[in-house]
XYZ file of C-alpha atoms in Angstrom:
411
model
C 34.519 96.692 87.551
C 32.463 96.464 84.362
C 35.433 97.234 82.119
C 37.469 94.663 84.052
C 34.814 92.018 83.388
C 34.648 92.943 79.698
C 38.422 92.611 79.408
C 38.319 89.281 81.229
C 35.716 87.877 78.828
C 37.714 89.071 75.823
C 40.954 87.474 77.039
C 39.150 84.218 77.760
C 38.615 83.719 74.021
C 42.324 83.557 73.218
C 43.217 79.879 73.487
C 39.746 78.807 74.647
C 39.320 75.015 74.529
C 36.183 72.947 73.998
C 36.097 71.942 77.685
C 36.132 75.585 78.797
C 39.817 75.594 79.727
C 42.486 77.790 78.160
C 45.733 76.780 76.440
C 47.935 79.808 75.926
C 51.531 78.629 75.945
C 54.184 81.322 75.832
C 54.584 82.817 72.338
C 51.963 80.472 70.880
C 49.396 81.880 68.460
C 46.895 82.275 71.298
C 49.452 84.034 73.490
C 50.417 86.373 70.669
C 46.751 87.213 70.141
C 46.408 88.011 73.831
C 49.569 90.123 73.787
C 48.393 92.044 70.700
C 45.071 92.728 72.418
C 46.914 93.936 75.526
C 49.038 96.375 73.510
C 45.887 97.892 72.010
C 44.223 98.079 75.417
C 47.243 99.780 76.975
C 47.391 102.287 74.151
C 43.665 103.030 74.538
C 44.333 103.861 78.185
C 47.065 106.276 77.160
C 50.013 104.154 78.218
C 53.361 104.257 76.452
C 53.957 100.635 75.451
C 57.335 98.941 75.262
C 58.306 95.375 74.356
C 61.489 94.910 76.337
C 64.466 92.743 75.438
C 63.158 89.781 77.476
C 59.753 89.763 75.787
C 57.809 91.501 78.561
C 55.104 94.011 77.594
C 55.253 97.191 79.675
C 52.737 100.013 79.640
C 53.862 103.249 81.323
C 51.751 106.097 82.667
C 53.838 109.245 83.126
C 54.043 110.885 86.540
C 54.459 114.555 87.413
C 58.137 113.830 88.112
C 59.059 111.417 85.302
C 62.672 111.116 86.462
C 61.545 109.239 89.570
C 61.558 105.416 89.507
C 58.123 103.979 88.735
C 55.691 101.919 90.793
C 54.974 98.753 88.814
C 52.287 96.110 88.926
C 51.297 93.211 86.694
C 51.573 89.477 86.178
C 51.297 87.181 83.120
C 48.887 86.101 80.379
C 50.444 82.783 79.326
C 48.903 79.599 80.727
C 49.522 75.934 81.276
C 47.866 73.551 78.787
C 44.147 73.272 79.554
C 44.492 75.673 82.454
C 42.157 78.147 84.102
C 41.284 81.708 83.162
C 42.339 83.484 86.371
C 45.989 82.526 86.891
C 48.113 85.551 85.971
C 45.337 87.244 84.031
C 43.825 88.827 87.141
C 47.092 90.614 87.909
C 47.463 92.093 84.427
C 43.837 93.212 84.243
C 44.074 94.641 87.773
C 46.918 96.828 86.534
C 44.740 98.102 83.702
C 41.926 98.773 86.172
C 44.301 100.785 88.375
C 45.236 102.963 85.407
C 41.585 103.314 84.456
C 40.735 104.555 87.957
C 43.688 106.914 88.015
C 42.467 108.538 84.838
C 38.809 108.582 85.890
C 39.674 110.179 89.226
C 42.050 112.693 87.668
C 44.697 111.469 90.080
C 48.053 113.233 89.818
C 51.018 111.125 90.910
C 54.641 112.097 91.357
C 55.985 108.776 90.107
C 55.228 106.997 86.849
C 53.149 103.812 87.032
C 53.895 100.711 84.956
C 51.705 97.737 84.096
C 53.766 94.693 83.083
C 52.815 91.455 81.355
C 55.761 89.149 81.986
C 56.564 86.669 79.223
C 56.704 82.906 79.746
C 55.853 82.819 83.433
C 54.662 79.232 83.156
C 57.245 76.481 82.667
C 54.951 74.487 80.370
C 56.645 75.334 77.090
C 60.331 75.688 77.974
C 60.627 73.667 81.186
C 61.768 76.781 83.076
C 59.398 79.184 84.825
C 59.367 83.004 84.977
C 61.683 83.397 81.990
C 60.697 86.975 81.163
C 61.195 88.249 84.707
C 64.397 86.240 85.169
C 65.897 87.708 82.027
C 64.990 91.326 82.665
C 66.386 91.161 86.219
C 69.756 89.825 85.047
C 69.356 86.180 86.029
C 69.527 85.022 82.410
C 71.727 86.329 79.609
C 70.940 86.650 75.919
C 73.198 83.685 75.165
C 71.341 81.585 77.747
C 68.029 82.478 76.098
C 69.480 81.027 72.892
C 70.065 77.720 74.709
C 66.554 77.393 76.178
C 64.372 75.321 73.823
C 60.875 73.915 73.714
C 60.184 70.293 72.732
C 60.064 71.270 69.045
C 63.570 72.729 69.231
C 62.524 76.381 69.110
C 64.746 78.586 71.247
C 63.275 81.259 73.497
C 65.451 83.847 71.736
C 64.218 82.877 68.259
C 60.557 83.031 69.295
C 61.193 86.358 70.986
C 62.662 87.747 67.766
C 59.603 86.536 65.855
C 57.485 88.483 68.335
C 59.495 91.646 67.623
C 61.928 91.451 70.526
C 65.680 92.000 70.554
C 67.271 89.647 73.108
C 70.755 90.923 72.222
C 69.774 94.211 73.919
C 69.094 92.464 77.224
C 72.262 93.665 78.952
C 71.254 97.291 78.303
C 67.710 96.980 79.693
C 68.194 95.231 83.010
C 65.726 96.399 85.658
C 67.166 98.250 88.637
C 66.197 100.711 91.367
C 66.709 103.640 88.992
C 63.789 102.353 86.895
C 61.440 100.872 89.493
C 60.852 101.925 93.085
C 58.561 98.996 93.937
C 56.628 96.141 92.354
C 53.257 94.796 93.539
C 51.738 91.669 91.999
C 48.103 90.707 92.497
C 47.422 86.994 91.968
C 44.955 84.294 92.838
C 46.161 82.180 95.755
C 45.983 78.865 93.841
C 45.421 77.192 97.199
C 42.680 76.857 99.857
C 44.001 78.891 102.810
C 42.206 82.204 102.265
C 38.899 80.517 101.558
C 39.217 78.270 104.599
C 40.103 81.261 106.800
C 37.265 83.358 105.395
C 39.664 86.113 104.374
C 39.485 87.948 101.043
C 43.070 89.232 100.971
C 46.456 87.641 101.543
C 49.832 89.324 101.921
C 52.627 86.915 101.066
C 55.641 86.837 103.371
C 57.727 84.313 101.393
C 57.592 82.357 98.148
C 58.585 78.710 97.988
C 60.914 77.709 95.185
C 61.247 74.683 92.948
C 64.094 72.360 92.105
C 63.231 70.628 88.840
C 64.778 67.511 87.402
C 64.490 65.383 84.299
C 65.120 61.708 84.996
C 66.090 59.342 82.176
C 66.094 55.584 82.663
C 67.602 53.035 80.300
C 66.878 49.333 80.682
C 66.301 46.835 77.886
C 63.467 46.219 75.455
C 62.287 42.616 75.775
C 59.448 40.386 74.620
C 56.572 40.659 77.080
C 55.678 36.992 76.748
C 59.031 35.243 76.744
C 61.092 37.262 79.214
C 60.901 35.892 82.779
C 60.113 38.484 85.439
C 63.463 38.136 87.293
C 65.407 38.784 84.072
C 63.656 41.969 83.066
C 65.231 45.412 83.086
C 61.910 47.248 82.912
C 62.517 51.009 82.770
C 58.848 51.876 83.263
C 58.497 49.681 86.348
C 61.587 51.375 87.777
C 60.084 54.766 86.971
C 56.845 53.786 88.716
C 58.738 52.887 91.871
C 60.648 56.154 91.691
C 57.466 58.188 91.275
C 56.079 56.672 94.473
C 59.382 57.355 96.228
C 59.158 61.015 95.234
C 55.660 61.238 96.665
C 56.572 59.441 99.889
C 59.616 61.603 100.524
C 57.475 64.758 100.557
C 54.718 63.104 102.631
C 57.197 62.017 105.307
C 58.482 65.550 105.896
C 55.136 66.888 107.179
C 56.167 70.453 106.397
C 55.643 72.829 103.476
C 57.485 70.440 101.160
C 55.667 69.248 98.041
C 56.947 66.993 95.264
C 55.284 66.165 91.972
C 55.923 64.028 88.922
C 53.793 65.700 86.285
C 55.086 64.012 83.156
C 56.155 60.454 82.369
C 56.779 58.652 79.087
C 58.242 55.339 78.039
C 59.541 53.647 74.905
C 58.695 51.806 72.744
C 55.269 52.314 74.268
C 53.522 49.196 72.938
C 51.607 46.551 74.844
C 53.778 43.533 74.104
C 57.268 44.981 74.731
C 58.926 45.469 78.114
C 59.791 49.197 78.115
C 63.509 49.726 77.642
C 63.521 53.448 78.438
C 61.514 55.891 80.469
C 61.632 59.612 81.072
C 59.951 61.699 83.759
C 60.199 65.105 85.439
C 60.232 66.010 89.137
C 59.098 69.299 90.676
C 60.274 69.612 94.315
C 59.251 72.772 96.217
C 59.892 74.189 99.658
C 60.022 77.602 101.338
C 63.086 76.540 103.384
C 66.257 76.550 101.264
C 68.344 74.275 103.510
C 65.567 71.717 103.838
C 65.026 71.692 100.085
C 68.738 71.112 99.502
C 68.777 68.250 102.006
C 65.709 66.614 100.450
C 67.182 66.943 96.974
C 70.186 64.903 98.104
C 67.967 62.295 99.746
C 65.815 62.037 96.650
C 68.762 61.474 94.342
C 70.131 58.788 96.683
C 66.814 56.951 96.665
C 66.532 57.050 92.891
C 70.078 55.740 92.536
C 69.328 52.862 94.914
C 66.234 51.855 92.930
C 68.154 52.016 89.666
C 70.989 49.833 91.015
C 68.626 47.217 92.379
C 66.726 47.007 89.099
C 69.889 47.183 86.927
C 68.688 50.322 85.196
C 70.980 53.074 83.945
C 70.006 56.379 85.532
C 70.692 59.918 84.360
C 69.383 62.959 86.291
C 69.451 66.419 84.697
C 68.936 69.466 86.913
C 66.629 71.745 84.920
C 66.429 74.546 87.457
C 67.150 75.194 91.119
C 65.325 78.248 92.444
C 65.917 79.705 95.882
C 62.982 80.538 98.180
C 62.386 84.268 98.516
C 61.438 86.365 101.540
C 59.522 89.443 100.394
C 60.202 92.972 101.609
C 58.807 93.237 105.141
C 58.578 97.049 105.201
C 56.548 97.170 101.987
C 54.344 94.348 103.241
C 53.684 96.173 106.518
C 52.955 99.385 104.658
C 50.370 97.699 102.429
C 48.815 95.990 105.458
C 48.457 99.422 107.065
C 46.848 100.798 103.883
C 44.397 97.894 103.960
C 43.468 98.600 107.593
C 42.844 102.268 106.829
C 40.398 101.154 104.126
C 38.651 98.687 106.419
C 40.242 95.602 104.878
C 41.825 92.660 106.670
C 44.817 90.779 105.306
C 46.176 87.360 106.169
C 49.931 86.676 106.108
C 50.797 83.467 104.281
C 53.494 81.684 102.277
C 53.092 81.045 98.552
C 53.711 77.478 97.456
C 53.649 78.550 93.808
C 56.360 80.546 92.105
C 55.593 83.985 90.691
C 57.344 86.738 88.773
C 57.420 88.656 92.057
C 60.132 86.322 93.342
C 62.465 87.384 90.521
C 61.943 91.094 91.144
C 62.283 90.764 94.915
C 66.085 90.991 94.985
C 66.059 94.014 92.648
C 63.288 96.230 94.049
C 60.992 96.146 97.114
C 58.296 93.679 96.103
C 54.892 92.661 97.452
C 52.557 89.839 96.450
C 48.814 90.129 97.128
C 46.532 87.079 97.022
C 42.792 86.792 96.474
C 41.020 83.493 97.210
C 40.774 80.558 94.825
C 37.454 78.728 95.032
C 38.115 75.324 96.620
C 41.838 76.018 96.169
C 41.669 74.828 92.548
C 44.135 76.138 89.959
C 45.771 75.006 86.697
C 42.361 73.550 85.936
C 39.326 74.663 83.932
C 37.407 74.820 87.246
C 39.730 77.588 88.497
C 37.618 80.478 89.776
C 37.691 83.517 92.052
C 34.613 85.519 93.046
C 34.376 88.958 91.459
C 33.792 90.506 94.892
C 37.122 89.105 96.095
C 38.912 90.329 92.975
C 37.379 93.763 93.534
C 38.809 93.867 97.058
C 42.219 92.989 95.680
C 41.977 95.706 93.033
C 40.862 98.238 95.659
C 43.914 97.500 97.814
C 46.221 97.502 94.793
C 44.868 100.882 93.683
C 45.222 102.426 97.134
C 48.756 101.067 97.452
C 49.850 102.312 94.028
C 48.434 105.766 94.739
C 50.204 106.084 98.098
C 53.523 104.760 96.833
C 53.445 106.789 93.633
C 52.845 109.970 95.639
C 55.829 109.216 97.868
C 58.956 110.882 96.526
C 61.204 109.436 99.221
C 62.893 106.059 99.434
C 60.399 103.191 99.393
């Protein structure tokens, strides 16, 4: 794992912040530096590198029967602002390590093997997650990529073109079973379950999905000293009540539901003016589609009631509405059997975080492997996973890729 560690330390420098965190937003300078490094690394390992129409970087190792659909693995290199160094990165570097071992062992495989770095997995820049994997699996069109913008007004399509991509070719490059036979993503858990259970490996059965909203409130700017409390139409106070309502709704369910308000702003934003407008975003997640739909309706009703009582104009924009995904049970059982043959134990669990694997799952058989996150911390500079646990994940990934890539039948 020495080469893996060297690669990890190199990647950590791209977007490194003074507090030790990393900021590598999709298509930012830091992300482009990381992507350029990855291209060079793939080429050094003898992979044929392609930048696809959605902005994903794909390195391909030829098999003995190149006409067969490939076995793919990978994850993402972009990060949240001031995030950790393990999220996504481990999956991409694990793919490189698999190729490195294949070459070192002189392993001949029937199928090709691909290592993929999916573009814009994080929603931090564009407000929508897993853009690269959504686009390449046909869930987004080239025209829709033109309409997705960051806060500076840059469209995903324009940034992709600057990076050398051709979004107008998207319809001709859509992933399907003729190209890929299976996809396996290795990722840190980003939660505490594996660590608490004392298990080094997780096999994900289902992935929870998010419904995301932008809420805009319009009240009235007023003098903070002369406006009596009963006469105020304070947009920020209304937003504060709504934020607590969001939290309480998820707490009351006592299930796998989680709800978060991660961004809030108000205007004019000065001490002596009652805020006349406020804006915040809601991230509501659940692994049960019907429950999530029901809670979304309840949430909107509660926000509307608060707005009416406070005489605040309310506008709710639906940014995205993902559906929870159940991963391929046969592939999951097969990987669990591979793990047992190698003396490894796996724990079945549900992922509360979204991943590129959920976008590929309805196109090809897909598996998601987890390794533990220390103290369950993620999206934080303190994010960490022990090298020994990562090594176990890489070992299982390698064994799985070898077995699947030697199988010339239907996977």
